[in-house]
CSV table of C-alpha atoms in Angstrom, one decimal:
chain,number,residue,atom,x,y,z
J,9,UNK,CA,-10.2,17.8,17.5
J,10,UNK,CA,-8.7,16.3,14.7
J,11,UNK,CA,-6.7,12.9,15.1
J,12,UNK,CA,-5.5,13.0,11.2
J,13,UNK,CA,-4.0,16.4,11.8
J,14,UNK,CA,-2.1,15.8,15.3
J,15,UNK,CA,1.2,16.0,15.5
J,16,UNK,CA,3.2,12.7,16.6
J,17,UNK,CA,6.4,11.8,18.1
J,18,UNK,CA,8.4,8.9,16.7
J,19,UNK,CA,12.3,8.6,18.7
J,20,UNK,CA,13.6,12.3,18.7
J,21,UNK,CA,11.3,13.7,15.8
J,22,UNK,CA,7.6,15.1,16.0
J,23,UNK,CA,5.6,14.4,12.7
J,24,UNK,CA,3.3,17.5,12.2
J,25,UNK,CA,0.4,14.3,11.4
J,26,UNK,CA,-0.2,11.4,11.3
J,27,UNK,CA,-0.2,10.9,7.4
J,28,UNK,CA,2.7,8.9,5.7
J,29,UNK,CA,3.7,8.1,2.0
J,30,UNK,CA,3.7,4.2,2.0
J,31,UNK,CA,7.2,3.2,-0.2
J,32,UNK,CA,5.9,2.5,-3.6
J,33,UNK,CA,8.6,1.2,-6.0
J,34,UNK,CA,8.9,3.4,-9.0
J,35,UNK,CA,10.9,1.6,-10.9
J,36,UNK,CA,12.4,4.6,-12.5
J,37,UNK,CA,16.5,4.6,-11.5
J,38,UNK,CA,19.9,3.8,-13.4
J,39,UNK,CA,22.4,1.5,-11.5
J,40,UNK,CA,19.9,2.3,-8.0
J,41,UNK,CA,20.8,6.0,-8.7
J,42,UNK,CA,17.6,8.7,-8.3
J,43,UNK,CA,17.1,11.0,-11.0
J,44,UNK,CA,14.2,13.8,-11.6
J,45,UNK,CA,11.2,12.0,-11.2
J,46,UNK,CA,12.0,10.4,-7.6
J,47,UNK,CA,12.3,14.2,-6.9
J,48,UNK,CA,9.0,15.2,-8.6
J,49,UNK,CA,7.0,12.2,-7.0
J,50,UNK,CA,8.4,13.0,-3.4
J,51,UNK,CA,8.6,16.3,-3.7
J,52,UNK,CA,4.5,16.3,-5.2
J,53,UNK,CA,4.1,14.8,-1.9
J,54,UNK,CA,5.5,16.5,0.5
J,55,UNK,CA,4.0,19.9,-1.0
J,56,UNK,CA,0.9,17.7,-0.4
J,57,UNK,CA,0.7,17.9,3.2
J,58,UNK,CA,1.9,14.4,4.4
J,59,UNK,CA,3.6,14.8,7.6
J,60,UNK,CA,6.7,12.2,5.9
J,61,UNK,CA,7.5,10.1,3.4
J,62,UNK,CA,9.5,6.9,3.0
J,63,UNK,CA,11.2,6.2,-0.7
J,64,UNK,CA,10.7,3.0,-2.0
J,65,UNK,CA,12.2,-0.2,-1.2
J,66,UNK,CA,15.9,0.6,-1.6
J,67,UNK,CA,18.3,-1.7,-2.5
J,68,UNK,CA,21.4,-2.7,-0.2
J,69,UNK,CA,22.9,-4.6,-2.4
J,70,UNK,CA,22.8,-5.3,-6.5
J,71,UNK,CA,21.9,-8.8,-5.9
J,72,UNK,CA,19.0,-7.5,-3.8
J,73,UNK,CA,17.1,-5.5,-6.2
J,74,UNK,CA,13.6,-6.9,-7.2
J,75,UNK,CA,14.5,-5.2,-10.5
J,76,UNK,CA,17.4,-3.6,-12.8
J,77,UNK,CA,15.2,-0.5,-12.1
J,78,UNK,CA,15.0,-0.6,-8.2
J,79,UNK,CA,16.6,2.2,-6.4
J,80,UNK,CA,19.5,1.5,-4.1
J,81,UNK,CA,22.1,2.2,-1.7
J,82,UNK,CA,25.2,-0.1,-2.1
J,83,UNK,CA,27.5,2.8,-3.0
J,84,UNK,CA,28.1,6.1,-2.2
J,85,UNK,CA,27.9,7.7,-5.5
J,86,UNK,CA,24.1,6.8,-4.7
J,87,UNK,CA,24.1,9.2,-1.9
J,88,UNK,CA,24.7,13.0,-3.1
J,89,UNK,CA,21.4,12.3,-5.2
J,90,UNK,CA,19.0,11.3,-3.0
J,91,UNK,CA,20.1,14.7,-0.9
J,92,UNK,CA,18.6,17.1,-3.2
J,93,UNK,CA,15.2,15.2,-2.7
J,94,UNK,CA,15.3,14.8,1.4
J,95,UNK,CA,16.5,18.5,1.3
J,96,UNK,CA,13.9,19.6,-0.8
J,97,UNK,CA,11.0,17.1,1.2
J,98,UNK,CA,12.6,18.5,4.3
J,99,UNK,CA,11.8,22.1,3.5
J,100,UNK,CA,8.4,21.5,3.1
J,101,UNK,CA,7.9,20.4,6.7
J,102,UNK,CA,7.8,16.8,5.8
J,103,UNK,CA,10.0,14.4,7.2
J,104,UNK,CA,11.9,12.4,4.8
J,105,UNK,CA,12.4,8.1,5.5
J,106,UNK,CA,13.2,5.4,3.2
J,107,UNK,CA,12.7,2.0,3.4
J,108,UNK,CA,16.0,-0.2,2.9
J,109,UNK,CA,15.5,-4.0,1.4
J,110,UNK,CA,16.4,-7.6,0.1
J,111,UNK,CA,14.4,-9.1,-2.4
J,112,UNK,CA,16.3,-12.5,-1.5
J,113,UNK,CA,14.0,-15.0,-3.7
J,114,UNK,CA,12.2,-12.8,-4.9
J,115,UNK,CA,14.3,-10.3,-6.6
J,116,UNK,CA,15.7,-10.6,-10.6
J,117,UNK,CA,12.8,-9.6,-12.1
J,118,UNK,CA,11.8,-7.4,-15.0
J,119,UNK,CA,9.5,-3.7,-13.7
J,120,UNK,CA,6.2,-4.2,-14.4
J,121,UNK,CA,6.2,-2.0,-17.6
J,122,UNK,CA,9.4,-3.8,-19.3
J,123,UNK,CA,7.7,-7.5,-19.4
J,124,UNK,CA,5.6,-7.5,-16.9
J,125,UNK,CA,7.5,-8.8,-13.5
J,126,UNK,CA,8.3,-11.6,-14.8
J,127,UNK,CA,12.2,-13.5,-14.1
J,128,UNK,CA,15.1,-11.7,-15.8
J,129,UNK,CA,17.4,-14.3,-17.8
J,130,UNK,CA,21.0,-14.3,-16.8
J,131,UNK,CA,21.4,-13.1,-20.6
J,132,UNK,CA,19.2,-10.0,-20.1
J,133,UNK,CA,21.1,-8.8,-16.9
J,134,UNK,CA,19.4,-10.9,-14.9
J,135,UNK,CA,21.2,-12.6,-11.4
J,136,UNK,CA,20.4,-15.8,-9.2
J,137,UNK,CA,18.4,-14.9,-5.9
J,138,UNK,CA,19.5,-15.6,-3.1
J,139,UNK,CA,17.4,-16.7,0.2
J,140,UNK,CA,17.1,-18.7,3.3
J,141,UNK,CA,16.6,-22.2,1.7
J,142,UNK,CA,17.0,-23.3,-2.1
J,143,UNK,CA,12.8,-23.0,-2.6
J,144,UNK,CA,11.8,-20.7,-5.1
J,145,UNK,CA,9.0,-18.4,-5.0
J,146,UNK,CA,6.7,-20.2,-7.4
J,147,UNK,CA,6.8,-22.6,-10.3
J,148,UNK,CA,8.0,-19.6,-13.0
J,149,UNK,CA,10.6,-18.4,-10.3
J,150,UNK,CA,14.2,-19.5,-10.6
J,151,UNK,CA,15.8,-21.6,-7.7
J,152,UNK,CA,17.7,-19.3,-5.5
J,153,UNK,CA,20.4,-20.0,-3.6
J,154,UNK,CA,20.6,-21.0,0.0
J,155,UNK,CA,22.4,-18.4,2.0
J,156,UNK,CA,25.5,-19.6,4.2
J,157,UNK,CA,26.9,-18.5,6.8
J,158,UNK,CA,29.3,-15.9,5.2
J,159,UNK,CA,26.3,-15.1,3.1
J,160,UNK,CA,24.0,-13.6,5.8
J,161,UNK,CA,26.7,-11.6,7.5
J,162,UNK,CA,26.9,-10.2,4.4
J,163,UNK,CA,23.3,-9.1,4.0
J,164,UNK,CA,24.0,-7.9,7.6
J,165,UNK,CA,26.8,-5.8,7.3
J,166,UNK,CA,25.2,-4.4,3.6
J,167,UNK,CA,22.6,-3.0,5.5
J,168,UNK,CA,24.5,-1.7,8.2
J,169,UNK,CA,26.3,0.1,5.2
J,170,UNK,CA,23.1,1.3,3.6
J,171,UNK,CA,22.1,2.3,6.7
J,172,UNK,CA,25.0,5.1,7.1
J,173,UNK,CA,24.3,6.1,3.6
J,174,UNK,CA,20.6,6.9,4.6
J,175,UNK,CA,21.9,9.2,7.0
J,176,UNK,CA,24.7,10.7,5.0
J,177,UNK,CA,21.5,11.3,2.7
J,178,UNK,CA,19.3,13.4,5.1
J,179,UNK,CA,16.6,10.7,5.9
J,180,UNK,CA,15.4,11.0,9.4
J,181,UNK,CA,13.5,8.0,8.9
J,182,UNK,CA,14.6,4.4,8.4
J,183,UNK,CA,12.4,1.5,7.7
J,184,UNK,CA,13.4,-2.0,7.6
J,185,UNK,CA,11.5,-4.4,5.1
J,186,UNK,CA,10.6,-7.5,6.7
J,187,UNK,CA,7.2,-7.7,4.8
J,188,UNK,CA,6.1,-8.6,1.5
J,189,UNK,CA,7.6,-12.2,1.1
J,190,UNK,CA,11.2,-10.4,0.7
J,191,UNK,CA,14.2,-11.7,2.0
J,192,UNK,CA,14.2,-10.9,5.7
J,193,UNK,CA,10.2,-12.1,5.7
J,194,UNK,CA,11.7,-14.9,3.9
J,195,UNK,CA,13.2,-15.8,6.9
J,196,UNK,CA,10.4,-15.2,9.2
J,197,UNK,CA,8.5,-17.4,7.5
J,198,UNK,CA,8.1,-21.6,7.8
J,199,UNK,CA,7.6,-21.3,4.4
J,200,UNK,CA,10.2,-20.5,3.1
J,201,UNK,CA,12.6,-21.0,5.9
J,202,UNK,CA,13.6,-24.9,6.1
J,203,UNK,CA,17.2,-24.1,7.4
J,204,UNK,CA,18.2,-26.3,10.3
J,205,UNK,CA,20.8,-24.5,11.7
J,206,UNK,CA,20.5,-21.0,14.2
J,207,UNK,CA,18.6,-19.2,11.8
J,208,UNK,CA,15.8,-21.7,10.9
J,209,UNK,CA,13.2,-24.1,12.6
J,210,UNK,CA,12.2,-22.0,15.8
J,211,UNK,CA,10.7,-18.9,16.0
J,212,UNK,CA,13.7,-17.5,17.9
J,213,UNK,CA,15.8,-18.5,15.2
J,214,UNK,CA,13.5,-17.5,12.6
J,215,UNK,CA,14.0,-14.4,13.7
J,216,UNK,CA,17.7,-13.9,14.4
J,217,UNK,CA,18.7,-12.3,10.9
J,218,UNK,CA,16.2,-9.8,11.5
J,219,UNK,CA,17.5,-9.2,14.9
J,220,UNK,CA,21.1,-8.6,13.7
J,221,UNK,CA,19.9,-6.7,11.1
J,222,UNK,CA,18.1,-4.0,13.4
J,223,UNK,CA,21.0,-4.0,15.7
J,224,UNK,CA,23.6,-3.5,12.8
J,225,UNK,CA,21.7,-0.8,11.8
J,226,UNK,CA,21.0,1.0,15.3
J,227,UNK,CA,24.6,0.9,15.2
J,228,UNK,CA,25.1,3.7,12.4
J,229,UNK,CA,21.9,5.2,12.8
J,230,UNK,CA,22.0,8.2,15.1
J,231,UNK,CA,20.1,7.2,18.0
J,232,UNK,CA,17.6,10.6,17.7
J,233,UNK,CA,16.1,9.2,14.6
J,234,UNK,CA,12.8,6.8,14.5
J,235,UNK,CA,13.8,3.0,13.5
J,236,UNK,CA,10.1,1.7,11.8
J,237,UNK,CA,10.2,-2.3,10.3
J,238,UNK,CA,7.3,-2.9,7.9
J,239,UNK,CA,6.3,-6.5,8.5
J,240,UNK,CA,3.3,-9.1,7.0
J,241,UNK,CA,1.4,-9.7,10.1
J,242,UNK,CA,0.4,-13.1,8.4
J,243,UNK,CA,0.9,-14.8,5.4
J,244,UNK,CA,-2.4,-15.9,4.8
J,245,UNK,CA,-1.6,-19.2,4.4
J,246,UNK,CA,-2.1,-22.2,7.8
J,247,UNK,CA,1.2,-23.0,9.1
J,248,UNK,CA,3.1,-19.4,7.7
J,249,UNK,CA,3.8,-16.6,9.6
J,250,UNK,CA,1.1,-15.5,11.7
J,251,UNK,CA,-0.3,-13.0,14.0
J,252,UNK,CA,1.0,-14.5,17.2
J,253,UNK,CA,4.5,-14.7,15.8
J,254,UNK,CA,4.3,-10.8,14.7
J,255,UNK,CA,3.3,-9.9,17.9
J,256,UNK,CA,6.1,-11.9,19.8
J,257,UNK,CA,8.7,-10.3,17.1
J,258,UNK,CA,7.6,-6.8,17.7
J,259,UNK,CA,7.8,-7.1,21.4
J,260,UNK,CA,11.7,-8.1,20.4
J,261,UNK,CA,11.9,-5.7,18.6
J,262,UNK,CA,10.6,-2.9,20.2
J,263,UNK,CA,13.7,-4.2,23.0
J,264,UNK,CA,16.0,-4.0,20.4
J,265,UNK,CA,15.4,0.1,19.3
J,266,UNK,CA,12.5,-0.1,16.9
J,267,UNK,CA,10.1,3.1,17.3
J,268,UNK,CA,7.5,1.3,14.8
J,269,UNK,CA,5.6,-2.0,13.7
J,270,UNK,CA,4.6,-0.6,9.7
J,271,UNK,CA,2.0,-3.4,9.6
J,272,UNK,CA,1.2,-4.8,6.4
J,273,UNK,CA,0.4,-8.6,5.2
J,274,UNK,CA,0.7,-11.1,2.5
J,275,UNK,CA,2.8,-11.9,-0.9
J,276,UNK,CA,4.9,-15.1,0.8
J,277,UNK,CA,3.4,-17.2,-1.4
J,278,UNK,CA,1.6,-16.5,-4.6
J,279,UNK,CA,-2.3,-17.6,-4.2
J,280,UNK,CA,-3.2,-17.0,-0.9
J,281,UNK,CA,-6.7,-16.0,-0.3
J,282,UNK,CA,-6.6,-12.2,1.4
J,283,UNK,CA,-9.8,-10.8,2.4
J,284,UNK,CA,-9.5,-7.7,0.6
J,285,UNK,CA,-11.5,-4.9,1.6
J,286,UNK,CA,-11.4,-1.3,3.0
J,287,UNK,CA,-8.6,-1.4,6.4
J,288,UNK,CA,-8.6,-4.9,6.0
J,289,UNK,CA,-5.0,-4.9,7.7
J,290,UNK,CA,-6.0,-2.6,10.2
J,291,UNK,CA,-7.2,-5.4,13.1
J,292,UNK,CA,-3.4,-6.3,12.6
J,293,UNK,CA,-2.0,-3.1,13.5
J,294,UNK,CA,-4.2,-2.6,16.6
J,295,UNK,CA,-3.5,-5.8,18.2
J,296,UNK,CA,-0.1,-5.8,17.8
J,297,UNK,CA,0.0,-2.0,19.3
J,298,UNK,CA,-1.9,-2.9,22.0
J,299,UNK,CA,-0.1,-6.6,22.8
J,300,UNK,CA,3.1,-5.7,22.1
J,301,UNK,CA,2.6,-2.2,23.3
J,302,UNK,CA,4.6,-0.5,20.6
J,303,UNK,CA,3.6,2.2,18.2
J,304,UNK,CA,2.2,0.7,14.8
J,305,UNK,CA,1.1,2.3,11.3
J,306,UNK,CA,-2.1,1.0,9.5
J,307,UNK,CA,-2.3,0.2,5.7
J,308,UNK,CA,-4.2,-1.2,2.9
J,309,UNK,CA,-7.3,0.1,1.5
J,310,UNK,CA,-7.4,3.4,3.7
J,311,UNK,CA,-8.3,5.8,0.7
J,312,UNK,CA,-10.6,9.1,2.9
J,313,UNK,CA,-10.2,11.6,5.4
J,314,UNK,CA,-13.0,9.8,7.7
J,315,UNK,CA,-11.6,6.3,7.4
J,316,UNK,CA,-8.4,7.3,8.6
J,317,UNK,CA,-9.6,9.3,11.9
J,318,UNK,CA,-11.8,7.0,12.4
J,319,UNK,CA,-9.0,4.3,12.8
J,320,UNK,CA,-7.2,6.8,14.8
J,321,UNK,CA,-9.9,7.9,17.3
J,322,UNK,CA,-10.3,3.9,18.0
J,323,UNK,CA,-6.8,3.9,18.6
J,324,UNK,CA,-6.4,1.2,16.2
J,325,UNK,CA,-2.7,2.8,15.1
J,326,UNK,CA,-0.6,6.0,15.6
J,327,UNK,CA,-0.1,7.2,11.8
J,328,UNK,CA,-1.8,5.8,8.5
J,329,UNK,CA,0.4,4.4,6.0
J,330,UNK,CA,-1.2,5.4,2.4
J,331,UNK,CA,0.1,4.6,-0.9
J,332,UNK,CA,-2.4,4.0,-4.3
J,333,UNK,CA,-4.3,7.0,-2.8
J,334,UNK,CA,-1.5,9.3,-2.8
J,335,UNK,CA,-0.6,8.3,-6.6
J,336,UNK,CA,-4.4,9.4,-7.2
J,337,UNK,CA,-4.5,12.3,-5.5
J,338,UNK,CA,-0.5,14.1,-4.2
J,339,UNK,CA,-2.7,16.5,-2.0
J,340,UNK,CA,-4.8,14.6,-0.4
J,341,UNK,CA,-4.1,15.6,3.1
J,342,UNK,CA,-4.3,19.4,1.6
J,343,UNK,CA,-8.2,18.3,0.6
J,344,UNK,CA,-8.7,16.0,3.7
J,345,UNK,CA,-8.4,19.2,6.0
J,346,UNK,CA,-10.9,20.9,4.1
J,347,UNK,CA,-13.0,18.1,4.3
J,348,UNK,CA,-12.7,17.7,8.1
J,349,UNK,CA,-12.7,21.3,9.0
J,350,UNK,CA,-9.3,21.4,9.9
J,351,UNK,CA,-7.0,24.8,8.8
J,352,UNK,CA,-3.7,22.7,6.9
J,353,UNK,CA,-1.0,25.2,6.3
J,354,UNK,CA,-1.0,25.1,2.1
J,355,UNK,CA,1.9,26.0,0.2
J,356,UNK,CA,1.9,30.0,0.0
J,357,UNK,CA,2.2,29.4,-3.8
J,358,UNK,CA,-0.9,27.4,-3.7
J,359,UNK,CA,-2.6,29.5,-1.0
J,360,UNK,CA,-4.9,31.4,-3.3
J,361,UNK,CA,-6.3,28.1,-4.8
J,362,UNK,CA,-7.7,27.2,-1.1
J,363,UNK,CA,-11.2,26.6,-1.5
J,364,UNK,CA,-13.4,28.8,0.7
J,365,UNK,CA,-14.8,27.2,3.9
């Protein structure tokens, strides 16, 4: 039996496997709108085999783009868009998410290929960050700005907003990003969160805006579909965000309507020594599943069909998150199930390509 190729149920919807597109910023849109080749890279996907897909980190706001270039649901001429891809991922059998997110600190930057993500000057379009406390990211980063209180209800009710727009989109999935040293992380994190009032200084308060945010969102978001938060399980660095603190939020969570812990790590600080190697992440995602007894998806480094039943048959996670290896290779769960032995329904287009067993 084949873990890879099992079908899972997240809320009200069954994934036909337990492959999913990480979000990979693409860097690729006009005022957050998606054009052609969002289409093309989802839809390359989809025809792949995954069993869903979540679009990059979308923007709920202009000011929380990580770049001029991010993708982004603030307004609804952003919707109509992003339809023609869900519908299009949808009639493949793959079940179309996206990720919604705040850069807070971190965001004002140029994409990688137009300077290399570094800041963006206020005179090349750039804006001033916003995030839990005036600290900046690093020593090249500008200062942001403290949020107040009318501040984070706005961050609140934007992504309550962006939320709705999701749906009015066709994603089935939603996931929250809380990882990645990004604004809501930002406020997870003693490093970055030196506020003294109810959203700073204990872990309960660290945690509040994150809170409000999931129950903003459950809210708008029909009740049916999954509710996944991507999270760093630690920050790498002693006296950050660590692993007992991810595994008290997700038992919050999980009380709260989220389906899913997507368990990454890191990028709070810049420097911080990360053991990199093949499912280096994945220890995360398996205690946190089985502490916090809540579903959780496993990524970072998880690039063959073995690897990724192997974590699966362990019971390590329900569904592996891959990204880098789907920008090598679109099909790879078309390839892995002729790998494993397992008969993967291939596009009838494609059928006669099929290698022979």
């Amino acid at each position: 039996m084949s873990h890879l190729f099992s079908p899972f149920k997240t809320g009200g919807l069954t994934l036909k496997n337990r492959l999913v597109m990480s979000p990979m910023c693409q860097y690729s849109a006009v005022d957050g709108v998606a054009n052609d080749w969002h289409l093309v890279h989802c839809g390359s996907r989809a025809v792949g085999g995954v069993g869903a897909l979540l679009m990059e980190a979308t923007a709920v706001s202009p000011e929380g783009r990580i770049s001029p270039d991010d993708l982004g649901l603030w307004n609804d001429a952003q919707i109509e868009p992003l339809r023609r891809i869900t519908d299009f991922v949808a009639a493949q059998d793959c079940v179309p998410g996206v990720q919604l997110a705040h850069a807070g600190r971190k965001a004002s930057t140029t994409s990688e290929w137009r300077g290399g993500g570094g800041t963006l000057s206020h005179c090349a379009g750039g804006w001033t960050p916003v995030a839990p406390s005036a600290i900046p990211f690093d020593e090249d980063s500008p200062m942001p700005d403290a949020l107040d209180r009318d501040g984070i209800k706005k961050v609140v009710a934007d992504f309550r907003a962006a939320a709705r727009r999701a749906d009015l989109a066709g994603f089935k999935i939603l996931e929250i990003h809380a990882a990645h040293g990004y604004l809501l992380h930002q406020f997870l994190s003693p490093l970055s969160n030196h506020r003294t009032d109810g959203y700073g200084g204990s872990l309960e308060h660290r945690m509040r805006l994150l809170v409000e945010v999931v129950e903003a969102v459950r809210e708008v978001w029909p009740e049916e579909n999954p509710l996944w938060v991507r999270i760093s399980a630690t920050d790498w660095v002693p006296g950050g965000w660590d692993e007992a603190q991810s595994i008290a939020l997700s038992k919050v969570l999980k009380k709260h309507g989220v389906d899913l812990m997507d368990v990454s790590s890191g990028a709070m600080v810049p420097h911080a020594k990360m053991p990199i190697a093949p499912g280096y992440q994945v220890p995360f995602a398996e205690k946190i599943r089985a502490e916090a007894q809540i579903a959780t998806g496993a990524v970072g480094l998880i690039t063959n069909a073995a690897q990724a039943e192997e974590i699966l048959k362990k019971g390590q996670a329900d569904l592996i998150f891959m990204g880098r290896e789907l920008l090598r290779d679109p099909y790879f769960a078309l390839h892995a199930g002729t790998q494993t032995h397992v008969h993967v329904p291939w596009p009838v287009q494609y059928e006669r390509a099929r290698p022979k067993a």
